[in-house]
XYZ file of C-alpha atoms in Angstrom:
564
model
C -11.947 21.265 -5.652
C -13.456 19.758 -2.840
C -16.472 19.450 -4.847
C -14.774 18.073 -7.976
C -13.222 15.451 -5.507
C -16.525 14.301 -4.227
C -17.919 14.088 -7.879
C -15.187 12.136 -8.722
C -15.077 9.485 -5.527
C -18.935 9.049 -6.529
C -18.606 8.324 -9.990
C -15.557 5.787 -9.522
C -16.742 2.547 -9.816
C -15.819 -0.097 -7.119
C -12.529 -1.745 -8.039
C -10.294 -4.317 -5.719
C -6.399 -2.872 -5.444
C 2.391 10.718 1.582
C 2.855 11.439 3.858
C 1.519 9.293 6.539
C -0.161 10.802 9.822
C 2.410 13.817 9.680
C 0.062 16.628 8.704
C 2.113 19.469 10.818
C 3.909 17.035 13.064
C 7.179 17.207 11.801
C 8.671 17.554 14.911
C 6.908 14.433 16.315
C 7.993 12.271 13.299
C 11.858 13.479 13.942
C 11.416 12.394 17.645
C 10.031 9.134 16.696
C 11.926 8.176 14.001
C 15.289 9.478 16.413
C 14.004 7.078 19.049
C 13.889 4.004 16.997
C 17.375 4.967 15.407
C 18.930 5.579 18.558
C 17.301 2.344 20.117
C 18.740 0.578 16.920
C 21.919 2.169 16.989
C 23.666 -0.851 18.351
C 23.154 -2.663 14.935
C 25.602 -0.774 13.005
C 27.982 -1.322 15.222
C 28.101 -4.858 15.170
C 26.271 -5.733 18.221
C 23.442 -5.177 16.246
C 19.894 -4.060 17.742
C 16.651 -6.347 16.934
C 13.482 -5.135 18.371
C 13.435 -8.766 20.314
C 16.295 -8.381 22.030
C 17.506 -10.899 24.506
C 16.010 -9.914 28.253
C 12.711 -11.097 28.856
C -1.827 -8.989 -3.405
C -1.087 -8.969 -2.670
C -3.726 -7.215 -4.747
C -6.732 -8.681 -4.800
C -7.065 -7.933 -8.475
C -4.025 -6.175 -10.707
C -4.387 -2.568 -10.765
C -6.548 -0.483 -13.144
C -5.100 0.298 -16.564
C -2.668 3.404 -16.187
C -2.610 3.198 -12.193
C 0.775 3.699 -10.972
C 2.072 0.377 -8.866
C 4.501 0.140 -6.470
C 8.253 1.172 -6.933
C 11.586 1.051 -5.914
C 15.207 2.543 -6.360
C 17.163 0.568 -8.455
C 14.227 -2.258 -9.902
C 14.017 -2.927 -13.040
C 10.767 -2.308 -15.799
C 8.741 -5.226 -15.084
C 9.187 -4.284 -11.435
C 7.707 -0.964 -11.512
C 11.231 1.280 -11.579
C 10.490 4.886 -10.549
C 10.951 7.224 -13.764
C 12.714 10.568 -13.767
C 14.264 9.749 -10.488
C 17.678 9.125 -9.384
C 17.779 6.021 -7.465
C 20.344 5.266 -4.933
C 22.405 2.320 -5.672
C 22.243 -0.590 -3.879
C 25.396 -1.433 -1.977
C 27.829 -3.990 -3.164
C 27.607 -7.590 -2.078
C 30.437 -8.702 0.672
C 29.374 -12.258 1.490
C 32.463 -12.837 3.521
C 31.924 -9.497 5.690
C 28.239 -9.458 6.471
C 26.760 -7.359 8.633
C 24.258 -10.132 10.153
C 22.322 -7.394 12.722
C 22.348 -10.217 14.933
C 24.583 -13.801 15.359
C 22.730 -16.509 12.718
C 20.468 -18.128 14.622
C 20.257 -16.231 17.687
C 17.163 -16.612 19.951
C 16.072 -12.792 19.880
C 13.064 -13.065 22.058
C 10.049 -10.476 22.703
C 11.270 -8.312 25.852
C 9.755 -9.518 28.962
C 6.352 -8.476 29.511
C 5.734 -7.201 26.109
C 2.752 -9.716 25.728
C -0.370 -10.209 27.926
C 0.643 -14.250 27.949
C 3.705 -16.019 28.095
C 4.293 -16.847 24.522
C 5.442 -20.666 24.250
C 8.698 -21.922 23.116
C 9.596 -22.758 19.406
C 9.738 -26.481 19.816
C 5.984 -26.267 21.355
C 4.536 -24.975 18.461
C 6.351 -26.371 15.625
C 6.310 -30.231 16.884
C 3.228 -32.587 17.293
C -0.225 -30.894 16.077
C 0.908 -27.642 17.061
C 3.475 -28.234 14.122
C 1.007 -29.253 11.576
C -0.873 -25.638 11.687
C 1.133 -23.428 10.061
C 1.106 -19.655 9.592
C 2.738 -18.012 6.810
C 3.054 -14.307 6.394
C 2.943 -12.501 2.623
C 6.324 -11.079 1.905
C 6.657 -8.305 -0.837
C 9.803 -7.720 -1.512
C 9.442 -4.222 -2.816
C 9.299 -2.551 0.826
C 12.161 -4.113 3.004
C 13.376 -2.653 6.110
C 15.584 0.082 4.324
C 15.762 0.921 0.126
C 18.870 2.892 0.338
C 20.571 2.521 4.101
C 19.837 5.823 4.766
C 19.055 7.244 8.137
C 15.349 7.551 8.352
C 14.646 10.780 8.637
C 15.786 11.269 4.582
C 15.924 7.972 3.533
C 13.969 6.994 0.142
C 11.196 5.883 2.379
C 10.384 9.871 3.285
C 11.476 11.530 0.706
C 9.654 9.326 -2.338
C 7.061 6.980 -0.883
C 5.350 9.199 2.487
C 6.109 12.399 0.477
C 3.368 12.985 -2.032
C 5.504 15.419 -4.099
C 8.089 12.167 -4.189
C 9.540 10.439 -6.951
C 8.760 13.572 -9.204
C 5.428 14.256 -8.250
C 4.103 10.634 -9.674
C 1.811 10.047 -6.597
C 0.917 13.388 -5.952
C -2.651 12.582 -7.381
C -3.276 10.049 -4.522
C -1.402 12.160 -1.874
C 1.671 9.899 -1.852
C 2.514 5.948 -2.496
C 2.523 5.012 1.288
C 0.909 6.241 4.309
C 2.917 3.938 6.996
C 6.676 2.649 6.648
C 8.569 -0.519 8.076
C 10.000 0.948 11.583
C 13.500 2.647 10.998
C 16.827 0.989 11.203
C 20.103 2.593 11.257
C 22.528 2.400 8.457
C 24.559 -0.713 8.194
C 27.890 -1.820 7.406
C 28.829 -4.659 5.364
C 26.064 -6.499 3.195
C 23.273 -4.445 4.725
C 20.464 -5.817 2.571
C 21.047 -9.217 3.714
C 21.089 -8.114 7.238
C 17.869 -6.646 7.548
C 16.218 -9.529 5.679
C 17.603 -11.924 8.831
C 16.145 -9.093 11.046
C 12.410 -9.559 9.964
C 13.062 -13.278 9.620
C 13.927 -13.105 13.208
C 11.098 -10.392 13.817
C 8.704 -13.261 12.271
C 9.626 -16.450 14.233
C 9.892 -14.209 17.677
C 5.994 -13.940 17.091
C 5.391 -17.697 16.441
C 5.453 -17.575 12.418
C 6.564 -20.398 10.527
C 7.622 -18.647 7.115
C 6.898 -16.397 4.565
C 4.935 -16.513 1.770
C 7.267 -14.923 -1.027
C 5.430 -13.122 -3.555
C 7.390 -13.879 -6.669
C 6.695 -10.402 -8.682
C 9.336 -10.592 -11.739
C 11.810 -13.177 -12.815
C 14.523 -11.070 -13.046
C 15.919 -7.655 -11.423
C 15.899 -6.371 -7.710
C 12.724 -7.689 -6.616
C 14.055 -11.487 -7.860
C 17.568 -10.610 -6.397
C 15.872 -9.873 -2.975
C 13.782 -12.877 -3.169
C 17.307 -15.399 -3.259
C 18.661 -13.283 -0.672
C 15.614 -13.674 1.454
C 16.024 -17.367 1.087
C 19.783 -17.641 2.502
C 18.751 -15.205 4.660
C 15.912 -17.255 6.562
C 17.895 -20.189 6.411
C 20.940 -18.056 8.477
C 18.544 -17.513 11.071
C 16.508 -20.644 11.675
C 16.472 -23.630 9.398
C 13.169 -24.311 10.665
C 12.128 -20.862 9.088
C 10.338 -21.756 5.414
C 9.646 -19.675 2.250
C 6.628 -20.476 0.446
C 6.798 -19.848 -3.363
C 4.000 -17.628 -4.507
C 4.591 -16.729 -7.984
C 2.192 -13.700 -8.880
C 0.182 -13.918 -11.908
C -0.580 -10.369 -11.925
C 2.843 -9.274 -12.499
C 5.419 -11.878 -13.761
C 5.605 -11.318 -17.843
C 5.749 -15.031 -18.822
C 3.243 -17.365 -20.817
C 5.851 -20.242 -21.016
C 5.468 -23.109 -18.520
C 8.819 -23.725 -18.739
C 10.386 -20.463 -17.911
C 8.148 -20.419 -14.744
C 9.164 -23.836 -13.714
C 13.039 -22.945 -13.904
C 12.548 -20.106 -11.897
C 10.544 -22.305 -9.201
C 13.292 -24.565 -9.491
C 15.978 -21.930 -8.796
C 14.284 -20.746 -5.716
C 13.204 -24.112 -4.651
C 17.006 -25.675 -4.572
C 17.333 -23.563 -1.329
C 17.094 -25.159 1.963
C 14.649 -22.599 2.557
C 12.102 -23.352 0.254
C 8.914 -24.942 2.057
C 8.727 -28.629 1.170
C 6.074 -31.359 2.482
C 7.406 -34.211 4.765
C 7.505 -36.667 1.171
C 9.752 -33.993 -0.560
C 7.271 -31.984 -2.481
C 8.111 -28.610 -3.245
C 4.852 -26.042 -2.133
C 4.040 -23.634 -5.055
C 0.654 -21.539 -4.261
C 0.492 -18.975 -7.361
C -1.202 -15.580 -6.411
C -4.390 -15.402 -8.905
C -3.667 -19.025 -10.080
C -6.602 -18.840 -11.994
C -5.010 -16.178 -14.224
C -3.783 -19.105 -16.113
C -6.116 -22.813 -16.743
C -5.117 -25.660 -15.022
C -3.864 -27.273 -18.345
C -1.399 -24.290 -18.351
C 0.023 -25.449 -14.327
C -0.325 -28.924 -15.395
C 2.623 -28.258 -17.421
C 4.849 -26.267 -14.882
C 4.072 -29.504 -12.438
C 5.785 -31.688 -15.299
C 8.312 -29.346 -16.350
C 9.799 -29.290 -12.598
C 9.300 -32.866 -12.504
C 10.913 -34.110 -15.794
C 13.702 -31.214 -16.100
C 14.348 -30.625 -12.492
C 13.150 -33.825 -10.646
C 11.286 -31.726 -8.410
C 7.611 -33.267 -7.190
C 5.084 -30.218 -6.683
C 2.355 -29.353 -3.779
C 0.346 -27.212 -5.769
C -1.967 -24.652 -2.843
C -3.410 -22.312 -5.717
C -4.941 -19.090 -4.353
C -7.866 -17.877 -6.106
C -9.528 -14.527 -6.173
C -12.898 -16.399 -6.963
C -12.599 -19.889 -5.182
C -15.863 -21.054 -5.817
C -15.493 -20.512 -9.593
C -12.352 -22.430 -10.034
C -11.846 -24.690 -7.561
C -13.396 -27.869 -9.391
C -11.334 -26.938 -12.308
C -8.066 -27.077 -9.902
C -8.978 -29.839 -7.778
C -7.279 -32.875 -9.846
C -3.987 -31.123 -9.672
C -3.747 -29.671 -6.408
C -3.137 -30.195 -3.120
C -4.733 -27.793 -1.131
C -6.632 -24.448 -1.566
C -6.317 -20.794 -0.823
C -7.672 -17.573 -1.371
C -7.068 -13.656 -0.856
C -10.303 -12.783 1.318
C -12.240 -9.916 2.372
C -10.234 -7.009 4.643
C -13.794 -6.304 6.530
C -14.878 -7.680 9.429
C -17.975 -8.045 7.669
C -19.135 -10.809 5.153
C -15.790 -13.180 6.615
C -19.004 -15.891 6.501
C -17.901 -16.807 3.407
C -14.471 -18.410 4.305
C -16.556 -21.257 6.380
C -17.745 -21.946 2.867
C -14.977 -22.273 1.326
C -12.779 -24.248 4.119
C -15.864 -26.659 4.068
C -15.381 -27.135 0.092
C -12.016 -27.739 0.372
C -11.750 -30.160 2.983
C -14.954 -31.967 1.196
C -12.460 -32.472 -1.891
C -9.955 -33.623 0.476
C -7.657 -30.572 0.274
C -6.004 -28.612 2.813
C -7.272 -25.093 3.249
C -4.982 -21.964 4.105
C -6.859 -19.182 5.483
C -6.158 -15.594 4.970
C -5.689 -13.486 8.290
C -5.856 -9.547 7.989
C -5.174 -6.149 9.833
C -6.871 -3.722 7.249
C -6.322 -2.765 3.564
C -6.548 0.958 2.433
C -5.069 1.708 -1.036
C -4.518 5.279 -1.754
C -3.261 4.840 -5.654
C -6.352 2.738 -6.472
C -8.955 4.476 -4.648
C -10.150 2.227 -2.361
C -10.345 0.817 0.999
C -12.491 -1.778 3.472
C -13.706 -0.383 6.777
C -11.083 -2.799 9.046
C -13.386 -1.504 12.225
C -10.151 -0.830 14.463
C -9.241 -4.305 15.174
C -12.365 -6.408 14.515
C -11.478 -7.420 11.203
C -8.089 -8.771 12.949
C -9.701 -10.664 15.455
C -12.654 -11.768 13.002
C -10.455 -13.187 10.676
C -8.145 -15.383 13.087
C -11.257 -16.486 14.848
C -12.570 -18.345 11.422
C -9.332 -19.746 11.040
C -9.739 -21.203 14.448
C -13.422 -22.180 14.092
C -13.396 -23.222 10.557
C -10.647 -25.871 10.854
C -8.084 -24.319 8.645
C -4.557 -26.286 8.295
C -2.422 -23.143 7.221
C -2.903 -19.540 8.105
C -1.554 -16.730 5.407
C -1.331 -13.426 6.928
C -2.133 -10.920 4.098
C 0.441 -9.327 4.077
C 3.677 -8.667 6.204
C 4.429 -5.399 4.712
C 2.697 -4.772 1.582
C 2.382 -0.912 2.889
C 1.261 0.092 -0.181
C -2.102 -1.577 0.540
C -1.723 -0.799 4.370
C -2.359 -4.325 5.199
C 1.140 -4.968 6.541
C 1.407 -6.956 10.185
C 5.352 -6.250 10.468
C 6.213 -3.543 13.120
C 5.574 -0.411 11.491
C 5.899 3.531 12.041
C 2.461 3.605 12.813
C 1.697 0.999 14.171
C 4.777 -0.622 16.189
C 4.327 -4.024 17.014
C 0.729 -4.505 18.354
C -0.892 -6.100 15.562
C 2.102 -8.664 15.735
C 2.012 -8.897 19.337
C -1.758 -9.435 18.928
C -1.177 -12.140 16.437
C 1.111 -14.458 18.334
C -2.060 -14.523 21.006
C -4.448 -16.307 18.344
C -1.655 -18.191 16.345
C -1.148 -19.836 19.701
C -4.374 -20.773 20.095
C -4.876 -21.704 16.767
C -1.921 -23.980 16.918
C -2.137 -25.549 20.004
C -5.829 -25.636 20.441
C -6.136 -23.989 23.608
C -6.465 -20.184 24.457
C -3.198 -18.730 26.147
C -3.628 -17.870 30.081
C -3.381 -13.795 29.907
C -0.949 -13.165 32.927
C -0.540 -9.518 32.343
C -2.684 -6.338 31.781
C -1.616 -5.193 28.462
C -3.932 -2.369 26.657
C -4.087 -1.897 22.765
C -5.505 1.498 21.417
C -6.705 1.709 17.994
C -7.758 4.573 16.054
C -7.404 6.726 12.982
C -5.848 10.155 12.804
C -8.563 11.709 10.862
C -12.495 11.372 10.518
C -13.738 9.295 7.804
C -15.385 11.770 5.762
C -12.238 14.393 5.794
C -11.783 16.234 2.374
C -8.082 16.400 2.058
C -6.928 20.169 1.704
C -3.877 19.590 -0.322
C -3.104 18.844 -3.907
C -4.742 15.097 -3.364
C -7.517 14.614 -6.028
C -8.149 10.720 -6.349
C -9.413 9.721 -2.904
C -10.437 6.402 -1.363
C -13.913 5.433 -1.217
C -15.087 1.975 0.477
C -14.782 -1.013 -1.425
C -17.965 -2.677 -2.373
C -18.961 -5.621 0.161
C -17.094 -3.750 3.015
C -18.959 -2.558 6.354
C -20.022 1.094 6.626
C -17.073 3.573 7.750
C -17.022 4.578 11.193
C -15.311 6.882 13.392
C -14.306 5.127 16.556
C -11.446 4.474 19.356
C -10.889 0.947 20.425
C -9.736 -0.125 23.752
C -9.096 -3.754 23.689
C -7.801 -4.821 26.930
C -6.042 -8.127 28.089
C -6.816 -8.470 31.895
C -5.489 -10.666 34.301
C -8.962 -9.461 36.224
C -11.496 -7.341 36.482
C -10.551 -3.713 36.185
C -11.870 0.064 35.358
C -10.461 1.154 31.856
C -10.538 5.191 32.044
C -10.163 6.850 28.731
C -9.114 10.174 27.212
C -10.290 10.992 23.836
C -9.451 14.671 22.957
C -11.385 16.671 25.653
C -14.086 13.644 26.621
C -13.128 11.785 29.588
C -14.454 8.433 30.882
C -14.237 5.038 32.134
C -15.523 1.701 31.777
C -15.391 -1.887 33.252
C -13.394 -4.434 31.634
C -13.688 -8.315 32.527
C -11.048 -10.485 33.232
C -9.634 -11.800 29.848
C -10.740 -9.676 26.413
C -13.111 -6.822 26.045
C -13.321 -4.708 23.457
C -14.646 -1.018 23.768
C -15.790 1.618 21.148
C -15.188 5.121 22.297
C -16.332 8.260 19.236
C -13.196 9.589 17.657
C -12.880 12.999 18.475
C -10.003 15.697 17.335
C -7.087 15.788 20.141
C -5.182 12.558 21.542
C -6.308 9.455 22.877
C -5.283 7.214 26.187
C -6.372 4.333 28.011
C -5.242 3.678 31.532
C -6.272 0.661 33.619
C -6.736 1.101 37.405
C -7.299 -1.761 39.781
C -7.158 -1.189 43.636
C -6.394 2.388 43.125
C -3.389 1.935 41.253
C -2.641 2.350 37.497
C -1.380 -1.278 36.176
C -0.805 -0.223 32.399
C -1.319 2.516 30.265
C -1.181 3.303 26.545
C -1.071 6.536 24.386
C -1.944 6.991 20.784
C 1.440 9.571 19.753
C -0.894 10.795 16.821
C -3.677 13.213 17.055
C -6.652 13.220 15.226
C -7.268 16.560 13.161
C -10.622 17.622 11.951
C -8.419 19.474 8.698
C -6.145 17.439 6.951
C -4.124 17.765 3.671
C -3.570 14.254 2.727
C -6.155 11.446 3.441
C -4.844 8.084 5.556
C -7.576 5.821 6.376
C -5.538 3.399 8.144
C -6.245 2.616 11.560
C -3.027 3.350 13.791
C -2.188 0.881 16.892
C -0.471 1.009 20.081
C 0.027 -1.300 23.254
C 1.184 -0.798 26.803
C 3.169 -3.906 26.628
C 6.165 -1.952 24.729
C 7.894 1.302 25.186
């Protein structure tokens, strides 16, 4: 079987789209989930818990024919509905008795000491030059905080998306649909979906994010309903938090410009819809080149003639170079989906220069990583190297806007949102770079903070379970590597003592940011900052590394010393 898997891996052409690291760690998973649920128990009682309590693309190409896409309970045929699964029914809407999760408009800042720097107040990030540098996170409607309002140890994510045999075994070939999930939230009363969407908006806002780019996957069904609910939730939490409409042209089932214009107008009438200062509605279609510039001209014309809506068109391309000239006459700006590996990022400099040379704004993609079991492909992210490189390019290349790709697409392993395996680490790191992007000045490190990233298995590990489709590196990606990274933010120099499996060591880290790579070994990984003979910060990854694995999982897990 192992030989057959290796043969399939070698023969498969490169293409662009479990059970997580639980392998034999059921008690650990239960402990982590119960901890999150205990911290979140307040939410079910009205004094809802928020991870930032007071006290301080999408697919880069369409899936290959026959490749299962993401599904969800209650979804219609056009949204990837589970087949042969008794999916839970969503709770009925009760608009007059909504469980909001926290008072609308409440501050919900991060806990004190979570970040290595002092986060500027929202007004400082939203006014003047900083307010013109916008940061959006790509929101993927199939994966909200909860799908069925059930306890996390037996909810839809756990039973059907993380479990290889879930959804009647339809994802067993690639070891289950997902490898990670949103941080568990407790069941809520009232309109729990609305309350959870509010919580996501608060989380993004607290990180300094200006809004979501909403992946419009369908024009009816559950994803459409959730899109409308998100518009309402965003407005209720923060009127300044905006939703940019991103019709997904790999998924929408219409060739009629008028039909799409009607859908854009329906969402665009919401106060949360992102508009420019002159009132134009921003429309940024994913894979815009799926339709011609002439076709999009008809959409724009229909928005104007039928709905009285002016449009600022910001197409996102998979091949920017091939289509920028055709789309320039109708475009306010440009974007692309970008690479998910730390190598080959130089093209973003060229593309930003091209967009600016045409007099258009540029929206830069910033990413953490990308691993797609159901497509058999992944990028080598190099621990946090991809995150740091893409942010640095957005800063150095003079991007006008940034899109974090993605907020919550767990089927691509590209999420910035707080998750079971990464906690808040990637989002906290993003807040640091986001502050530099917006303000033009690097934040001062005022708290010693360590970030630890590693995989829970070696890149060449061959799964011993029933998984037959295994992931291979995407063409153009960096070579796979087996490393643990200690990324330190220090107020002054210090000694970082490390333990990776049975190997211990230490290294000197200067003040500011320092990245240290260590060989990946079986066992647990941890790091402690020592200065003047005292431990100043410590971090441990709660998931040990195994040589033998039942399911392939090539995402980098992350932890931070700034949070429990």
